[in-house]
CSV table of C-alpha atoms in Angstrom, one decimal:
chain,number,residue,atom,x,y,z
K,25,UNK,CA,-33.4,5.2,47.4
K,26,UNK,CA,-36.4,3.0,46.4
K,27,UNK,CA,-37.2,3.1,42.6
K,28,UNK,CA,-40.9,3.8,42.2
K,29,UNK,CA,-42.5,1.0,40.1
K,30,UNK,CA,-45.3,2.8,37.6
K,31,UNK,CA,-48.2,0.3,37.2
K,32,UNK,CA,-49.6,-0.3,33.5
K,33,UNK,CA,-53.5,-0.5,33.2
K,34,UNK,CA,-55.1,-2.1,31.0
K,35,UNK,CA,-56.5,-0.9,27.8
K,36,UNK,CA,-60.3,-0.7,27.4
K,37,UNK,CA,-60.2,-3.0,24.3
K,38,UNK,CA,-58.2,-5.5,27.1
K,39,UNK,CA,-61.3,-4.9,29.4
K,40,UNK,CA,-63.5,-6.1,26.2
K,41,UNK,CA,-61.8,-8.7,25.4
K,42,UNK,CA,-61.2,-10.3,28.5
K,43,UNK,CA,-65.0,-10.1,28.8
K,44,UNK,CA,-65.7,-11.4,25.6
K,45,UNK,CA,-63.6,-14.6,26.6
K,46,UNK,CA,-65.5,-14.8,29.9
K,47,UNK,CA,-68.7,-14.4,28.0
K,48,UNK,CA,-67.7,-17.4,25.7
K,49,UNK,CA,-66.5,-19.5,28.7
K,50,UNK,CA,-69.6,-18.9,30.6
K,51,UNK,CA,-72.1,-20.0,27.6
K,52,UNK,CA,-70.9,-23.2,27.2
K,53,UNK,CA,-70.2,-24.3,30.5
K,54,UNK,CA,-73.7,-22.9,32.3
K,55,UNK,CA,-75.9,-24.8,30.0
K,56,UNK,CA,-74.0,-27.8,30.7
K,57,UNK,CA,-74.0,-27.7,34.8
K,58,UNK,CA,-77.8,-26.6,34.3
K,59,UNK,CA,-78.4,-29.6,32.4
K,60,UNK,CA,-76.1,-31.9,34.7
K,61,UNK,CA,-78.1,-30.6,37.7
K,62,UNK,CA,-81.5,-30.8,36.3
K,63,UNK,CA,-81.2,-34.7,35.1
K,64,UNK,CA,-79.6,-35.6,39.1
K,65,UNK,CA,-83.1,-33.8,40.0
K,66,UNK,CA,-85.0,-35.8,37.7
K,67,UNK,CA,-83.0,-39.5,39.0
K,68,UNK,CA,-83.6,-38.6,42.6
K,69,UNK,CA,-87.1,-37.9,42.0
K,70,UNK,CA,-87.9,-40.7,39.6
K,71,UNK,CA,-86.4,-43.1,42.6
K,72,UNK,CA,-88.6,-41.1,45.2
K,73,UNK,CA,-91.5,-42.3,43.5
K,74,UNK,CA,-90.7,-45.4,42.3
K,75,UNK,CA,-90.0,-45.8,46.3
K,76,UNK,CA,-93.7,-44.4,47.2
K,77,UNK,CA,-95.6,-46.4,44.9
K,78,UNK,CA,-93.4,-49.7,45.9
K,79,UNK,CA,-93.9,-48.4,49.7
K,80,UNK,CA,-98.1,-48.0,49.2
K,81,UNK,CA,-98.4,-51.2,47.6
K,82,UNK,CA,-96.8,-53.3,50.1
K,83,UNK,CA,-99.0,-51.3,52.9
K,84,UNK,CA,-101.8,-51.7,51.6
K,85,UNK,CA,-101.5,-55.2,50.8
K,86,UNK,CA,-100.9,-55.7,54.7
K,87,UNK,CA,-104.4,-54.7,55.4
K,88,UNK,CA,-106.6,-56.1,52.0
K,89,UNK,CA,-104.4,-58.7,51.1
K,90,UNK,CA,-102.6,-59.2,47.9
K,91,UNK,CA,-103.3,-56.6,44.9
K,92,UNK,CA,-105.1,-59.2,42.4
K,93,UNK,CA,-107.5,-59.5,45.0
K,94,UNK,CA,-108.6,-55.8,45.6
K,95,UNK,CA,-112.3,-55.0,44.4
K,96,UNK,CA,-112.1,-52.7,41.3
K,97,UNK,CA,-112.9,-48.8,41.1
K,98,UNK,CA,-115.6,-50.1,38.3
K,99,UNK,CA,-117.8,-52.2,40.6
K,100,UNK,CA,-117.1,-49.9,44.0
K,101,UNK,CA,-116.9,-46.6,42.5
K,102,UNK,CA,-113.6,-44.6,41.8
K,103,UNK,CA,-114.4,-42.7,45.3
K,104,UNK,CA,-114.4,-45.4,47.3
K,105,UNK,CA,-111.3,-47.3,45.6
K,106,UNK,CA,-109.6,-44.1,46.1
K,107,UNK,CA,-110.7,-43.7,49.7
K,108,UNK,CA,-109.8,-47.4,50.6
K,109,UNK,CA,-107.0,-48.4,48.8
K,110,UNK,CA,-104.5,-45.2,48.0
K,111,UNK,CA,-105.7,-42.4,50.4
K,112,UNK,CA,-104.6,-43.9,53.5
K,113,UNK,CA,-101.2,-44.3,52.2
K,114,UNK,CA,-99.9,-41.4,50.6
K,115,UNK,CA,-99.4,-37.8,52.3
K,116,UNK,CA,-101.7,-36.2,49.9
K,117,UNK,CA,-102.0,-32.3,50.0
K,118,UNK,CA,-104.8,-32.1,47.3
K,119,UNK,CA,-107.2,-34.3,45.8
K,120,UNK,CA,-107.6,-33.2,41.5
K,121,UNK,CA,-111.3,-33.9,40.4
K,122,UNK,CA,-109.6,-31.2,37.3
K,123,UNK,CA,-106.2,-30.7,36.1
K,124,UNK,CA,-106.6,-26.8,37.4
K,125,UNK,CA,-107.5,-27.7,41.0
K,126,UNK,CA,-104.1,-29.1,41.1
K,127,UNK,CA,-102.4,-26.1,39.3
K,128,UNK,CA,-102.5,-27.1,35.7
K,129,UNK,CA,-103.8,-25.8,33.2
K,130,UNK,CA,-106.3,-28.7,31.8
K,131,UNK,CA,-106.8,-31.9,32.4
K,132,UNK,CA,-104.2,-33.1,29.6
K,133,UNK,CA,-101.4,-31.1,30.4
K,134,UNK,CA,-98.3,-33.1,29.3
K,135,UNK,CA,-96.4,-33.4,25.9
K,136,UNK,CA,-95.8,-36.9,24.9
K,137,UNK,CA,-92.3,-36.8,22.8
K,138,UNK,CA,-94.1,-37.0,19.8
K,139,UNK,CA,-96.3,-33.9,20.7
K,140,UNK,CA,-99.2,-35.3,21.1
K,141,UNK,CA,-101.1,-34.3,24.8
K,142,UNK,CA,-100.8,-36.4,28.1
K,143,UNK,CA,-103.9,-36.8,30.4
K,144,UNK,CA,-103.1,-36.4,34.0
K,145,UNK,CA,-107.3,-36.3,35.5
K,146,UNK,CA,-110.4,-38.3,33.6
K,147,UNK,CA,-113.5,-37.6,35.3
K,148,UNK,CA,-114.3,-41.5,35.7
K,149,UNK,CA,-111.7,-43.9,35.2
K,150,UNK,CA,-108.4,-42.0,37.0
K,151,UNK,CA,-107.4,-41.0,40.7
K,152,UNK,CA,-105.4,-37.8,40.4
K,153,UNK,CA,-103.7,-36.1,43.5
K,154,UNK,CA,-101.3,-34.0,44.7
K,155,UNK,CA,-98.7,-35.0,47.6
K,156,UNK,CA,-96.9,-32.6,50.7
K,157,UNK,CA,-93.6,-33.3,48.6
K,158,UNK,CA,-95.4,-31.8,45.3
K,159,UNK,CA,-95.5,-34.8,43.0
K,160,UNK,CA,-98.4,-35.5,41.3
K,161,UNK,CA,-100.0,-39.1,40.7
K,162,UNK,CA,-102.5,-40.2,38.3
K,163,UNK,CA,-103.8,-43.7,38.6
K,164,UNK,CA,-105.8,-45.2,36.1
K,165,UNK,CA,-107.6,-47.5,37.5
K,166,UNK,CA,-110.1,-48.9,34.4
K,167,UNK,CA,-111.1,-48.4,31.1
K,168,UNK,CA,-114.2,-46.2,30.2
K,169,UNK,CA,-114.8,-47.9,27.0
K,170,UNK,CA,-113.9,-51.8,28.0
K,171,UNK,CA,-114.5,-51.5,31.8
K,172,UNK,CA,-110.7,-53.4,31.7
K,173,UNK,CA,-108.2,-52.8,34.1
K,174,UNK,CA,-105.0,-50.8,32.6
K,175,UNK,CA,-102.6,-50.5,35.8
K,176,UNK,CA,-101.0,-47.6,34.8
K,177,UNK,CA,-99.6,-45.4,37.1
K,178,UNK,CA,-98.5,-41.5,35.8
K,179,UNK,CA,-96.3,-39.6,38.1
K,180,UNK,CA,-95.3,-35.7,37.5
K,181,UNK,CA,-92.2,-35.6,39.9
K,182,UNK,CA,-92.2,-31.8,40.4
K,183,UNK,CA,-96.2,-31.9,39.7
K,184,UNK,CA,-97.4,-28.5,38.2
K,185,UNK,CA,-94.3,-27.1,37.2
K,186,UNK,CA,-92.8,-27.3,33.8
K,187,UNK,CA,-91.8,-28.7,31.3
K,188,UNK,CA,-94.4,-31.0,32.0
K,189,UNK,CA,-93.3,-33.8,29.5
K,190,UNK,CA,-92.7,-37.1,29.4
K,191,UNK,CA,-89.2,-38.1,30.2
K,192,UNK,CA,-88.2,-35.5,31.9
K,193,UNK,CA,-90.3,-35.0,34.5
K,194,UNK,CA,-93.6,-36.8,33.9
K,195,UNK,CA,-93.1,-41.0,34.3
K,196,UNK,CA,-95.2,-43.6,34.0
K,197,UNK,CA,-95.3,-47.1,36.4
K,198,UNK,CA,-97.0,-50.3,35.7
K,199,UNK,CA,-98.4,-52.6,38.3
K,200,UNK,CA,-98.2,-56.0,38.0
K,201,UNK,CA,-99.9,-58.3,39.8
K,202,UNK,CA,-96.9,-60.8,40.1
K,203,UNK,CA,-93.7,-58.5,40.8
K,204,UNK,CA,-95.2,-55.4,42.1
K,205,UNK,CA,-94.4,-51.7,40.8
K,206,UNK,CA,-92.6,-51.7,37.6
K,207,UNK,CA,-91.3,-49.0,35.3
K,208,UNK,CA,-94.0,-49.1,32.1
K,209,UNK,CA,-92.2,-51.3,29.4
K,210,UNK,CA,-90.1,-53.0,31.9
K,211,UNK,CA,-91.2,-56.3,30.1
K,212,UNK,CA,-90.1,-54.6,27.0
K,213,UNK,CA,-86.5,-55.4,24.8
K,214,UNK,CA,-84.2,-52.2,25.0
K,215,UNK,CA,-85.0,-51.5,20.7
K,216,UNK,CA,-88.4,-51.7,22.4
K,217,UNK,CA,-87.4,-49.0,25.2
K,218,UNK,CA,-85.4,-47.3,23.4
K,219,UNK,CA,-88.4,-46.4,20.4
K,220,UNK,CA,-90.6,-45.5,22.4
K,221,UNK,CA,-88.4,-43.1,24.7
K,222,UNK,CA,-87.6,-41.4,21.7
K,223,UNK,CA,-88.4,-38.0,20.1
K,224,UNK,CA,-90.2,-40.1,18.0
K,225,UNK,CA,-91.9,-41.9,20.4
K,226,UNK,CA,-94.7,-41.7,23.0
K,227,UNK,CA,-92.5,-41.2,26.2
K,228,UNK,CA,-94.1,-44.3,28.1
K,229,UNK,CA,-90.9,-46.2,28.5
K,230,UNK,CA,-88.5,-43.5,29.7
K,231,UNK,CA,-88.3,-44.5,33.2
K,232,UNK,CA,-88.3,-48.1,32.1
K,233,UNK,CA,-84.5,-46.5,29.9
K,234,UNK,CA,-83.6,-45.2,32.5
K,235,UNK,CA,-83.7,-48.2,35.0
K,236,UNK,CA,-82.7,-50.5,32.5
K,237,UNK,CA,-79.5,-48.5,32.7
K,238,UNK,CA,-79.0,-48.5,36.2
K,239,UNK,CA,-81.0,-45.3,37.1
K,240,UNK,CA,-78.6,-43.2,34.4
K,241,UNK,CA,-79.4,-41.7,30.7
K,242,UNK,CA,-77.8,-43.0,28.4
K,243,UNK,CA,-76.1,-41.8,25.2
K,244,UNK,CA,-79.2,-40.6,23.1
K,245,UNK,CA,-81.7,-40.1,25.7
K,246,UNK,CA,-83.9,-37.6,24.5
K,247,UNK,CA,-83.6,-34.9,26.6
């Protein structure tokens, strides 16, 4: 005769606890992949623009020649620099005369580290757009005060959508006239880097940290 084996439940406070222990397990390792996830996000778009910007140089240097040579948006008009120079080589969606035609909320819509705001359009000296893949680009292309060229080159690698701040998803590019695109503070020493992409800092340098590391954060990067 086969003996009849009498399964034990288990206890409600078993239930709880085992839930409890799930609970405790699954708050410290979601954070964790959600962080590891959202930096390989940031690397592969910081590379995709880096990749653009290096790509639209060299084009356009195929049809007016070397950059140092261009005319400048302050003698030709911001319009017409955009229309000659950049236009033709991106895949824009959306041209930002304002911050809110390209879904922000002003014109300054990025936190520097320190706190202070980030401009992304200025009515006369920047060329702000919007691309199919949904990064957004802000050249500044001279000075308003000085009439001085600043080749500065702000990219929001997921545009519109937060957090909107510098080093994490809003980077800034130089362009030199020598060795072509450049993370800003590429010229810098890594105290120099590091200081700036700090919660201290301004934020400028982070994608300069980043390279400098071989396209990785580093211990301390403030994320």
């Amino acid at each position: 005769m086969c003996k009849k084996f009498k399964l034990k439940a288990f206890t409600l406070s078993e239930v709880l606890i085992a839930l409890v222990i799930i609970g405790v397990i699954a708050a410290i390792t979601v954070p964790a992949i959600i962080q590891t996830t959202d930096r390989r996000e940031t690397i592969t778009g910081l590379k995709k623009a880096y990749s653009t910007l290096t790509n639209w140089e060299r084009m356009a240097q195929v049809d007016y020649g070397h950059s140092s040579t261009w005319e400048s948006a302050k003698d030709i008009g911001i319009d017409s620099y955009y229309t000659t120079y950049i236009k033709p080589y991106f895949n824009i969606m959306k041209y930002c005369s304002t911050g809110t035609e390209c879904g922000y909320k002003s014109n300054a819509p990025f936190t520097q580290l320190d706190g202070t705001a980030g401009v992304f359009v200025a009515a006369s000296n920047r060329i702000a757009f919007v691309t199919i893949d949904g990064m957004s680009y802000s050249f500044v292309v001279f000075s308003n005060t000085t009439g001085a060229y600043y080749p500065v080159i702000k990219v929001d690698i997921n545009g519109a959508k937060k957090p909107n701040k510098y080093g994490r998803d809003v980077f800034m590019f130089y362009r030199t006239d020598d060795i072509g695109i450049k993370a800003h503070g590429y010229n810098k020493s890594q105290d120099a880097v590091k200081k700036d992409c700090s919660k201290s800092g301004t934020g400028n340098y982070c994608a300069a940290r980043i390279m400098k590391n071989s396209w990785d954060f580093d211990d301390g990067y403030p994320w």
